[in-house]
Amino acid sequence: MTNLAVQLADTVKSFGVKAVYGDPQDIEGTTFVPVALVAYGFGAGEGEGPDGEGAGGGGGGGGYTLPIGAYVGDSLGVRFQANPVALLAVGIPFVWVAGKALALVIKALKK
């Protein structure tokens, strides 16, 4: 089972840049390259069965993709246009954590 996890990890590792940057697309004279955040993971294990005899084993994996924007090339040049939904998905938790951390720092400084 462990060899399967290693083989899957090696296969996914070869995706590299192709998984993050899509193929260039052309719409009405404007060329763009989609950009995404990609994460994945795999795991496997072996152990004793529930009755203490025999080997039990299992494995699994998963991943996600978050489209964060696109590089757009037109008469204005090449620029990055962010996906507003992705910015909110990342920005809201970041602001919350930063606020909590700042509150703890201020509380510690007051003592």
Short mmCIF file of N, CA, C and O in Angstrom, two decimals:
data_model
loop_
_atom_site.label_atom_id
_atom_site.label_comp_id
_atom_site.label_asym_id
_atom_site.label_seq_id
_atom_site.Cartn_x
_atom_site.Cartn_y
_atom_site.Cartn_z
N MET A 1 0.83 -1.20 0.00
CA MET A 1 0.00 0.00 0.00
C MET A 1 0.87 1.25 0.00
O MET A 1 0.56 2.22 -0.64
N THR A 2 1.98 1.23 0.73
CA THR A 2 2.86 2.38 0.80
C THR A 2 3.43 2.72 -0.57
O THR A 2 3.57 3.88 -0.92
N ASN A 3 3.77 1.71 -1.34
CA ASN A 3 4.31 1.96 -2.68
C ASN A 3 3.31 2.69 -3.56
O ASN A 3 3.69 3.51 -4.39
N LEU A 4 2.02 2.39 -3.39
CA LEU A 4 0.98 3.08 -4.17
C LEU A 4 0.98 4.56 -3.85
O LEU A 4 0.90 5.40 -4.76
N ALA A 5 1.09 4.93 -2.57
CA ALA A 5 1.12 6.34 -2.19
C ALA A 5 2.32 7.05 -2.79
O ALA A 5 2.23 8.18 -3.26
N VAL A 6 3.47 6.40 -2.78
CA VAL A 6 4.68 6.99 -3.34
C VAL A 6 4.52 7.17 -4.85
O VAL A 6 4.89 8.20 -5.41
N GLN A 7 3.95 6.19 -5.51
CA GLN A 7 3.74 6.28 -6.96
C GLN A 7 2.78 7.42 -7.29
O GLN A 7 3.00 8.18 -8.24
N LEU A 8 1.69 7.56 -6.52
CA LEU A 8 0.74 8.65 -6.75
C LEU A 8 1.41 10.01 -6.54
O LEU A 8 1.23 10.94 -7.33
N ALA A 9 2.19 10.14 -5.47
CA ALA A 9 2.88 11.40 -5.20
C ALA A 9 3.85 11.75 -6.32
O ALA A 9 3.93 12.90 -6.74
N ASP A 10 4.58 10.78 -6.82
CA ASP A 10 5.51 11.03 -7.92
C ASP A 10 4.78 11.44 -9.19
O ASP A 10 5.23 12.30 -9.93
N THR A 11 3.63 10.84 -9.44
CA THR A 11 2.84 11.18 -10.62
C THR A 11 2.31 12.60 -10.53
O THR A 11 2.42 13.38 -11.49
N VAL A 12 1.75 12.96 -9.40
CA VAL A 12 1.17 14.30 -9.24
C VAL A 12 2.27 15.35 -9.24
O VAL A 12 2.07 16.45 -9.74
N LYS A 13 3.44 15.04 -8.71
CA LYS A 13 4.55 15.99 -8.67
C LYS A 13 4.95 16.43 -10.08
O LYS A 13 5.42 17.54 -10.27
N SER A 14 4.75 15.58 -11.05
CA SER A 14 5.15 15.91 -12.42
C SER A 14 4.24 16.94 -13.08
O SER A 14 4.58 17.49 -14.11
N PHE A 15 3.08 17.22 -12.48
CA PHE A 15 2.17 18.22 -13.06
C PHE A 15 2.82 19.60 -13.03
O PHE A 15 2.75 20.34 -13.98
N GLY A 16 3.42 19.97 -11.91
CA GLY A 16 4.16 21.21 -11.76
C GLY A 16 3.42 22.44 -12.24
O GLY A 16 2.29 22.70 -11.87
N VAL A 17 4.09 23.20 -13.09
CA VAL A 17 3.57 24.47 -13.58
C VAL A 17 2.29 24.29 -14.38
O VAL A 17 1.41 25.15 -14.35
N LYS A 18 2.15 23.17 -15.07
CA LYS A 18 0.95 22.94 -15.88
C LYS A 18 -0.31 22.92 -15.03
O LYS A 18 -1.39 23.23 -15.51
N ALA A 19 -0.20 22.53 -13.75
CA ALA A 19 -1.37 22.50 -12.88
C ALA A 19 -1.75 23.89 -12.40
O ALA A 19 -2.91 24.17 -12.14
N VAL A 20 -0.78 24.79 -12.30
CA VAL A 20 -1.03 26.13 -11.76
C VAL A 20 -1.41 27.11 -12.87
O VAL A 20 -2.30 27.93 -12.69
N TYR A 21 -0.72 27.05 -13.99
CA TYR A 21 -0.99 27.95 -15.11
C TYR A 21 -1.68 27.17 -16.21
O TYR A 21 -1.17 26.15 -16.68
N GLY A 22 -2.84 27.64 -16.64
CA GLY A 22 -3.56 26.97 -17.71
C GLY A 22 -2.99 27.31 -19.08
O GLY A 22 -2.08 28.12 -19.21
N ASP A 23 -3.55 26.70 -20.09
CA ASP A 23 -3.14 26.98 -21.46
C ASP A 23 -3.63 28.37 -21.86
O ASP A 23 -4.72 28.79 -21.48
N PRO A 24 -2.84 29.11 -22.63
CA PRO A 24 -3.30 30.43 -23.09
C PRO A 24 -4.60 30.31 -23.90
O PRO A 24 -4.75 29.40 -24.72
N GLN A 25 -5.51 31.20 -23.65
CA GLN A 25 -6.79 31.25 -24.35
C GLN A 25 -6.91 32.59 -25.07
O GLN A 25 -6.36 33.59 -24.61
N ASP A 26 -7.64 32.61 -26.19
CA ASP A 26 -7.81 33.84 -26.95
C ASP A 26 -9.31 34.10 -27.14
O ASP A 26 -10.02 33.25 -27.71
N ILE A 27 -9.78 35.24 -26.65
CA ILE A 27 -11.18 35.63 -26.81
C ILE A 27 -11.21 37.03 -27.41
O ILE A 27 -10.76 38.00 -26.79
N GLU A 28 -11.71 37.14 -28.62
CA GLU A 28 -11.87 38.41 -29.33
C GLU A 28 -10.60 39.26 -29.31
O GLU A 28 -10.64 40.44 -28.97
N GLY A 29 -9.46 38.66 -29.59
CA GLY A 29 -8.21 39.40 -29.67
C GLY A 29 -7.50 39.62 -28.35
O GLY A 29 -6.45 40.23 -28.32
N THR A 30 -8.08 39.15 -27.26
CA THR A 30 -7.45 39.27 -25.95
C THR A 30 -6.97 37.89 -25.51
O THR A 30 -7.75 36.95 -25.47
N THR A 31 -5.70 37.79 -25.22
CA THR A 31 -5.12 36.53 -24.78
C THR A 31 -4.99 36.55 -23.27
O THR A 31 -4.58 37.55 -22.68
N PHE A 32 -5.35 35.43 -22.62
CA PHE A 32 -5.19 35.34 -21.18
C PHE A 32 -4.71 33.95 -20.79
O PHE A 32 -4.93 32.98 -21.49
N VAL A 33 -4.03 33.90 -19.65
CA VAL A 33 -3.52 32.64 -19.09
C VAL A 33 -4.11 32.52 -17.68
O VAL A 33 -3.78 33.32 -16.81
N PRO A 34 -4.99 31.54 -17.45
CA PRO A 34 -5.57 31.38 -16.11
C PRO A 34 -4.52 30.90 -15.11
O PRO A 34 -3.62 30.12 -15.44
N VAL A 35 -4.65 31.39 -13.87
CA VAL A 35 -3.73 31.05 -12.79
C VAL A 35 -4.54 30.53 -11.61
O VAL A 35 -5.58 31.09 -11.26
N ALA A 36 -4.07 29.45 -10.99
CA ALA A 36 -4.79 28.86 -9.87
C ALA A 36 -3.82 28.41 -8.78
O ALA A 36 -2.65 28.15 -9.04
N LEU A 37 -4.33 28.34 -7.56
CA LEU A 37 -3.61 27.77 -6.45
C LEU A 37 -4.02 26.31 -6.36
O LEU A 37 -5.21 26.02 -6.29
N VAL A 38 -3.07 25.39 -6.39
CA VAL A 38 -3.37 23.96 -6.41
C VAL A 38 -2.70 23.30 -5.21
O VAL A 38 -1.53 23.55 -4.93
N ALA A 39 -3.46 22.47 -4.49
CA ALA A 39 -2.90 21.72 -3.36
C ALA A 39 -3.48 20.31 -3.39
O ALA A 39 -4.63 20.10 -3.78
N TYR A 40 -2.67 19.35 -2.99
CA TYR A 40 -3.12 17.97 -2.97
C TYR A 40 -2.31 17.20 -1.94
O TYR A 40 -1.25 17.63 -1.51
N GLY A 41 -2.85 16.07 -1.53
CA GLY A 41 -2.17 15.22 -0.56
C GLY A 41 -2.64 13.79 -0.66
O GLY A 41 -3.78 13.52 -1.07
N PHE A 42 -1.78 12.87 -0.28
CA PHE A 42 -2.09 11.45 -0.32
C PHE A 42 -1.57 10.79 0.94
O PHE A 42 -0.61 11.24 1.54
N GLY A 43 -2.20 9.72 1.34
CA GLY A 43 -1.74 8.98 2.50
C GLY A 43 -2.13 7.52 2.40
O GLY A 43 -3.09 7.17 1.71
N ALA A 44 -1.39 6.68 3.08
CA ALA A 44 -1.68 5.24 3.09
C ALA A 44 -1.12 4.66 4.37
O ALA A 44 -0.20 5.22 4.97
N GLY A 45 -1.68 3.53 4.78
CA GLY A 45 -1.19 2.90 5.98
C GLY A 45 -1.57 1.43 6.04
O GLY A 45 -2.48 0.99 5.35
N GLU A 46 -0.85 0.71 6.88
CA GLU A 46 -1.14 -0.70 7.11
C GLU A 46 -1.14 -0.93 8.61
O GLU A 46 -0.45 -0.25 9.36
N GLY A 47 -1.89 -1.89 9.04
CA GLY A 47 -1.94 -2.21 10.46
C GLY A 47 -2.67 -3.51 10.67
O GLY A 47 -3.05 -4.21 9.72
N GLU A 48 -2.89 -3.83 11.93
CA GLU A 48 -3.63 -5.05 12.26
C GLU A 48 -5.11 -4.82 12.04
O GLU A 48 -5.62 -3.73 12.20
N GLY A 49 -5.78 -5.88 11.69
CA GLY A 49 -7.22 -5.83 11.53
C GLY A 49 -7.91 -5.63 12.88
O GLY A 49 -7.28 -5.68 13.93
N PRO A 50 -9.22 -5.42 12.90
CA PRO A 50 -9.94 -5.15 14.14
C PRO A 50 -9.87 -6.31 15.14
O PRO A 50 -9.94 -6.10 16.34
N ASP A 51 -9.71 -7.54 14.68
CA ASP A 51 -9.65 -8.69 15.59
C ASP A 51 -8.21 -9.02 16.00
O ASP A 51 -7.96 -10.03 16.64
N GLY A 52 -7.25 -8.19 15.62
CA GLY A 52 -5.86 -8.41 15.98
C GLY A 52 -5.13 -9.36 15.05
O GLY A 52 -3.95 -9.60 15.21
N GLU A 53 -5.82 -9.91 14.09
CA GLU A 53 -5.19 -10.82 13.14
C GLU A 53 -5.26 -10.24 11.74
O GLU A 53 -6.19 -9.53 11.40
N GLY A 54 -4.32 -10.60 10.93
CA GLY A 54 -4.34 -10.16 9.55
C GLY A 54 -3.99 -8.69 9.44
O GLY A 54 -4.02 -7.94 10.42
N ALA A 55 -3.65 -8.29 8.27
CA ALA A 55 -3.26 -6.90 8.05
C ALA A 55 -4.42 -6.13 7.45
O ALA A 55 -5.07 -6.57 6.51
N GLY A 56 -4.68 -4.99 8.01
CA GLY A 56 -5.65 -4.07 7.43
C GLY A 56 -4.88 -2.92 6.81
O GLY A 56 -3.77 -2.62 7.22
N GLY A 57 -5.42 -2.31 5.85
CA GLY A 57 -4.71 -1.20 5.21
C GLY A 57 -5.69 -0.30 4.50
O GLY A 57 -6.85 -0.64 4.29
N GLY A 58 -5.22 0.85 4.17
CA GLY A 58 -6.08 1.79 3.45
C GLY A 58 -5.27 2.96 2.95
O GLY A 58 -4.10 3.12 3.27
N GLY A 59 -5.91 3.76 2.20
CA GLY A 59 -5.24 4.93 1.65
C GLY A 59 -6.26 5.89 1.10
O GLY A 59 -7.45 5.57 0.98
N GLY A 60 -5.82 7.06 0.80
CA GLY A 60 -6.72 8.06 0.24
C GLY A 60 -5.95 9.27 -0.21
O GLY A 60 -4.75 9.38 -0.01
N GLY A 61 -6.65 10.16 -0.79
CA GLY A 61 -6.02 11.38 -1.27
C GLY A 61 -7.06 12.40 -1.62
O GLY A 61 -8.26 12.11 -1.67
N GLY A 62 -6.62 13.59 -1.83
CA GLY A 62 -7.54 14.65 -2.20
C GLY A 62 -6.79 15.88 -2.64
O GLY A 62 -5.57 15.96 -2.52
N GLY A 63 -7.52 16.83 -3.10
CA GLY A 63 -6.90 18.07 -3.54
C GLY A 63 -7.95 19.11 -3.83
O GLY A 63 -9.15 18.84 -3.80
N TYR A 64 -7.49 20.33 -4.05
CA TYR A 64 -8.40 21.40 -4.43
C TYR A 64 -7.67 22.40 -5.32
O TYR A 64 -6.45 22.45 -5.35
N THR A 65 -8.44 23.17 -6.02
CA THR A 65 -7.92 24.21 -6.90
C THR A 65 -8.70 25.49 -6.64
O THR A 65 -9.93 25.46 -6.60
N LEU A 66 -8.00 26.59 -6.43
CA LEU A 66 -8.63 27.88 -6.23
C LEU A 66 -8.17 28.81 -7.34
O LEU A 66 -7.00 29.18 -7.41
N PRO A 67 -9.08 29.18 -8.26
CA PRO A 67 -8.68 30.09 -9.34
C PRO A 67 -8.43 31.49 -8.77
O PRO A 67 -9.33 32.09 -8.21
N ILE A 68 -7.20 31.97 -8.87
CA ILE A 68 -6.87 33.25 -8.26
C ILE A 68 -6.82 34.41 -9.24
O ILE A 68 -6.77 35.55 -8.84
N GLY A 69 -6.87 34.13 -10.54
CA GLY A 69 -6.88 35.22 -11.51
C GLY A 69 -6.35 34.76 -12.85
O GLY A 69 -6.33 33.57 -13.16
N ALA A 70 -5.92 35.76 -13.64
CA ALA A 70 -5.40 35.46 -14.97
C ALA A 70 -4.45 36.56 -15.41
O ALA A 70 -4.61 37.72 -15.02
N TYR A 71 -3.44 36.17 -16.18
CA TYR A 71 -2.60 37.14 -16.86
C TYR A 71 -3.27 37.47 -18.17
O TYR A 71 -3.56 36.57 -18.96
N VAL A 72 -3.54 38.75 -18.39
CA VAL A 72 -4.27 39.19 -19.57
C VAL A 72 -3.33 40.03 -20.43
O VAL A 72 -2.68 40.95 -19.95
N GLY A 73 -3.29 39.69 -21.71
CA GLY A 73 -2.49 40.45 -22.66
C GLY A 73 -3.38 41.05 -23.73
O GLY A 73 -4.10 40.33 -24.42
N ASP A 74 -3.38 42.37 -23.85
CA ASP A 74 -4.16 43.06 -24.88
C ASP A 74 -3.41 44.31 -25.30
O ASP A 74 -2.20 44.42 -25.10
N SER A 75 -4.11 45.28 -25.86
CA SER A 75 -3.45 46.49 -26.34
C SER A 75 -2.82 47.31 -25.21
O SER A 75 -1.95 48.13 -25.45
N LEU A 76 -3.24 47.07 -23.97
CA LEU A 76 -2.68 47.78 -22.81
C LEU A 76 -1.42 47.12 -22.27
O LEU A 76 -0.80 47.63 -21.35
N GLY A 77 -1.06 45.96 -22.80
CA GLY A 77 0.09 45.21 -22.31
C GLY A 77 -0.37 43.99 -21.53
O GLY A 77 -1.54 43.62 -21.56
N VAL A 78 0.55 43.39 -20.80
CA VAL A 78 0.24 42.21 -20.00
C VAL A 78 0.07 42.65 -18.55
O VAL A 78 0.90 43.38 -18.01
N ARG A 79 -1.01 42.22 -17.92
CA ARG A 79 -1.25 42.55 -16.52
C ARG A 79 -1.97 41.39 -15.85
O ARG A 79 -2.56 40.54 -16.51
N PHE A 80 -1.90 41.35 -14.53
CA PHE A 80 -2.58 40.31 -13.76
C PHE A 80 -3.92 40.86 -13.28
O PHE A 80 -3.99 41.93 -12.70
N GLN A 81 -4.99 40.13 -13.53
CA GLN A 81 -6.31 40.48 -13.02
C GLN A 81 -6.73 39.42 -12.03
O GLN A 81 -6.86 38.24 -12.38
N ALA A 82 -6.91 39.84 -10.79
CA ALA A 82 -7.25 38.91 -9.72
C ALA A 82 -8.72 38.52 -9.76
O ALA A 82 -9.57 39.28 -10.23
N ASN A 83 -9.02 37.34 -9.25
CA ASN A 83 -10.39 36.86 -9.09
C ASN A 83 -10.91 37.43 -7.77
O ASN A 83 -10.39 37.08 -6.71
N PRO A 84 -11.93 38.29 -7.78
CA PRO A 84 -12.38 38.92 -6.54
C PRO A 84 -12.91 37.91 -5.51
O PRO A 84 -12.75 38.12 -4.31
N VAL A 85 -13.49 36.82 -5.94
CA VAL A 85 -13.99 35.82 -5.00
C VAL A 85 -12.83 35.16 -4.27
O VAL A 85 -12.87 34.95 -3.06
N ALA A 86 -11.75 34.87 -4.99
CA ALA A 86 -10.57 34.28 -4.36
C ALA A 86 -9.92 35.26 -3.39
O ALA A 86 -9.46 34.87 -2.32
N LEU A 87 -9.89 36.55 -3.75
CA LEU A 87 -9.32 37.55 -2.84
C LEU A 87 -10.12 37.61 -1.54
O LEU A 87 -9.56 37.71 -0.46
N LEU A 88 -11.44 37.53 -1.64
CA LEU A 88 -12.27 37.53 -0.43
C LEU A 88 -12.05 36.26 0.38
O LEU A 88 -12.00 36.29 1.61
N ALA A 89 -11.93 35.12 -0.31
CA ALA A 89 -11.74 33.84 0.39
C ALA A 89 -10.43 33.84 1.17
O ALA A 89 -10.34 33.22 2.23
N VAL A 90 -9.42 34.54 0.69
CA VAL A 90 -8.14 34.61 1.38
C VAL A 90 -8.11 35.82 2.32
O VAL A 90 -7.60 35.74 3.44
N GLY A 91 -8.66 36.93 1.89
CA GLY A 91 -8.56 38.17 2.64
C GLY A 91 -9.33 38.19 3.95
O GLY A 91 -8.83 38.69 4.96
N ILE A 92 -10.54 37.68 3.96
CA ILE A 92 -11.36 37.73 5.17
C ILE A 92 -10.72 36.95 6.32
O ILE A 92 -10.56 37.50 7.42
N PRO A 93 -10.30 35.70 6.14
CA PRO A 93 -9.62 35.01 7.25
C PRO A 93 -8.31 35.71 7.66
O PRO A 93 -7.98 35.76 8.84
N PHE A 94 -7.58 36.25 6.69
CA PHE A 94 -6.33 36.93 7.01
C PHE A 94 -6.58 38.15 7.88
O PHE A 94 -5.88 38.37 8.88
N VAL A 95 -7.56 38.96 7.55
CA VAL A 95 -7.89 40.15 8.34
C VAL A 95 -8.34 39.75 9.73
O VAL A 95 -7.98 40.38 10.73
N TRP A 96 -9.13 38.68 9.84
CA TRP A 96 -9.60 38.21 11.15
C TRP A 96 -8.42 37.79 12.03
O TRP A 96 -8.33 38.18 13.19
N VAL A 97 -7.51 36.99 11.48
CA VAL A 97 -6.34 36.53 12.24
C VAL A 97 -5.45 37.71 12.61
O VAL A 97 -4.96 37.80 13.75
N ALA A 98 -5.23 38.62 11.69
CA ALA A 98 -4.40 39.78 11.98
C ALA A 98 -5.03 40.63 13.08
O ALA A 98 -4.32 41.13 13.97
N GLY A 99 -6.33 40.78 13.08
CA GLY A 99 -7.02 41.53 14.12
C GLY A 99 -6.88 40.88 15.48
O GLY A 99 -6.64 41.55 16.50
N LYS A 100 -7.05 39.56 15.53
CA LYS A 100 -6.89 38.82 16.79
C LYS A 100 -5.46 38.94 17.31
O LYS A 100 -5.24 39.15 18.50
N ALA A 101 -4.48 38.81 16.43
CA ALA A 101 -3.08 38.91 16.83
C ALA A 101 -2.77 40.31 17.35
O ALA A 101 -2.09 40.47 18.37
N LEU A 102 -3.27 41.33 16.68
CA LEU A 102 -3.05 42.71 17.10
C LEU A 102 -3.68 42.95 18.47
O LEU A 102 -3.08 43.61 19.34
N ALA A 103 -4.88 42.42 18.69
CA ALA A 103 -5.54 42.57 19.99
C ALA A 103 -4.72 41.91 21.10
O ALA A 103 -4.60 42.46 22.20
N LEU A 104 -4.14 40.74 20.83
CA LEU A 104 -3.31 40.07 21.83
C LEU A 104 -2.03 40.85 22.12
O LEU A 104 -1.59 40.94 23.27
N VAL A 105 -1.43 41.44 21.10
CA VAL A 105 -0.21 42.24 21.28
C VAL A 105 -0.53 43.47 22.13
O VAL A 105 0.21 43.81 23.07
N ILE A 106 -1.62 44.15 21.81
CA ILE A 106 -2.00 45.33 22.58
C ILE A 106 -2.30 44.96 24.02
O ILE A 106 -1.87 45.65 24.96
N LYS A 107 -2.98 43.85 24.24
CA LYS A 107 -3.31 43.39 25.60
C LYS A 107 -2.03 43.08 26.37
O LYS A 107 -1.90 43.42 27.54
N ALA A 108 -1.06 42.45 25.72
CA ALA A 108 0.21 42.12 26.37
C ALA A 108 1.02 43.37 26.70
O ALA A 108 1.68 43.44 27.73
N LEU A 109 0.98 44.37 25.84
CA LEU A 109 1.72 45.60 26.07
C LEU A 109 1.13 46.44 27.21
O LEU A 109 1.84 47.20 27.85
N LYS A 110 -0.17 46.31 27.45
CA LYS A 110 -0.83 47.06 28.52
C LYS A 110 -0.47 46.54 29.89
O LYS A 110 -0.59 47.24 30.88
N LYS A 111 -0.03 45.29 29.99
CA LYS A 111 0.30 44.69 31.31
C LYS A 111 1.60 45.18 31.84
O LYS A 111 2.50 45.61 31.38
#
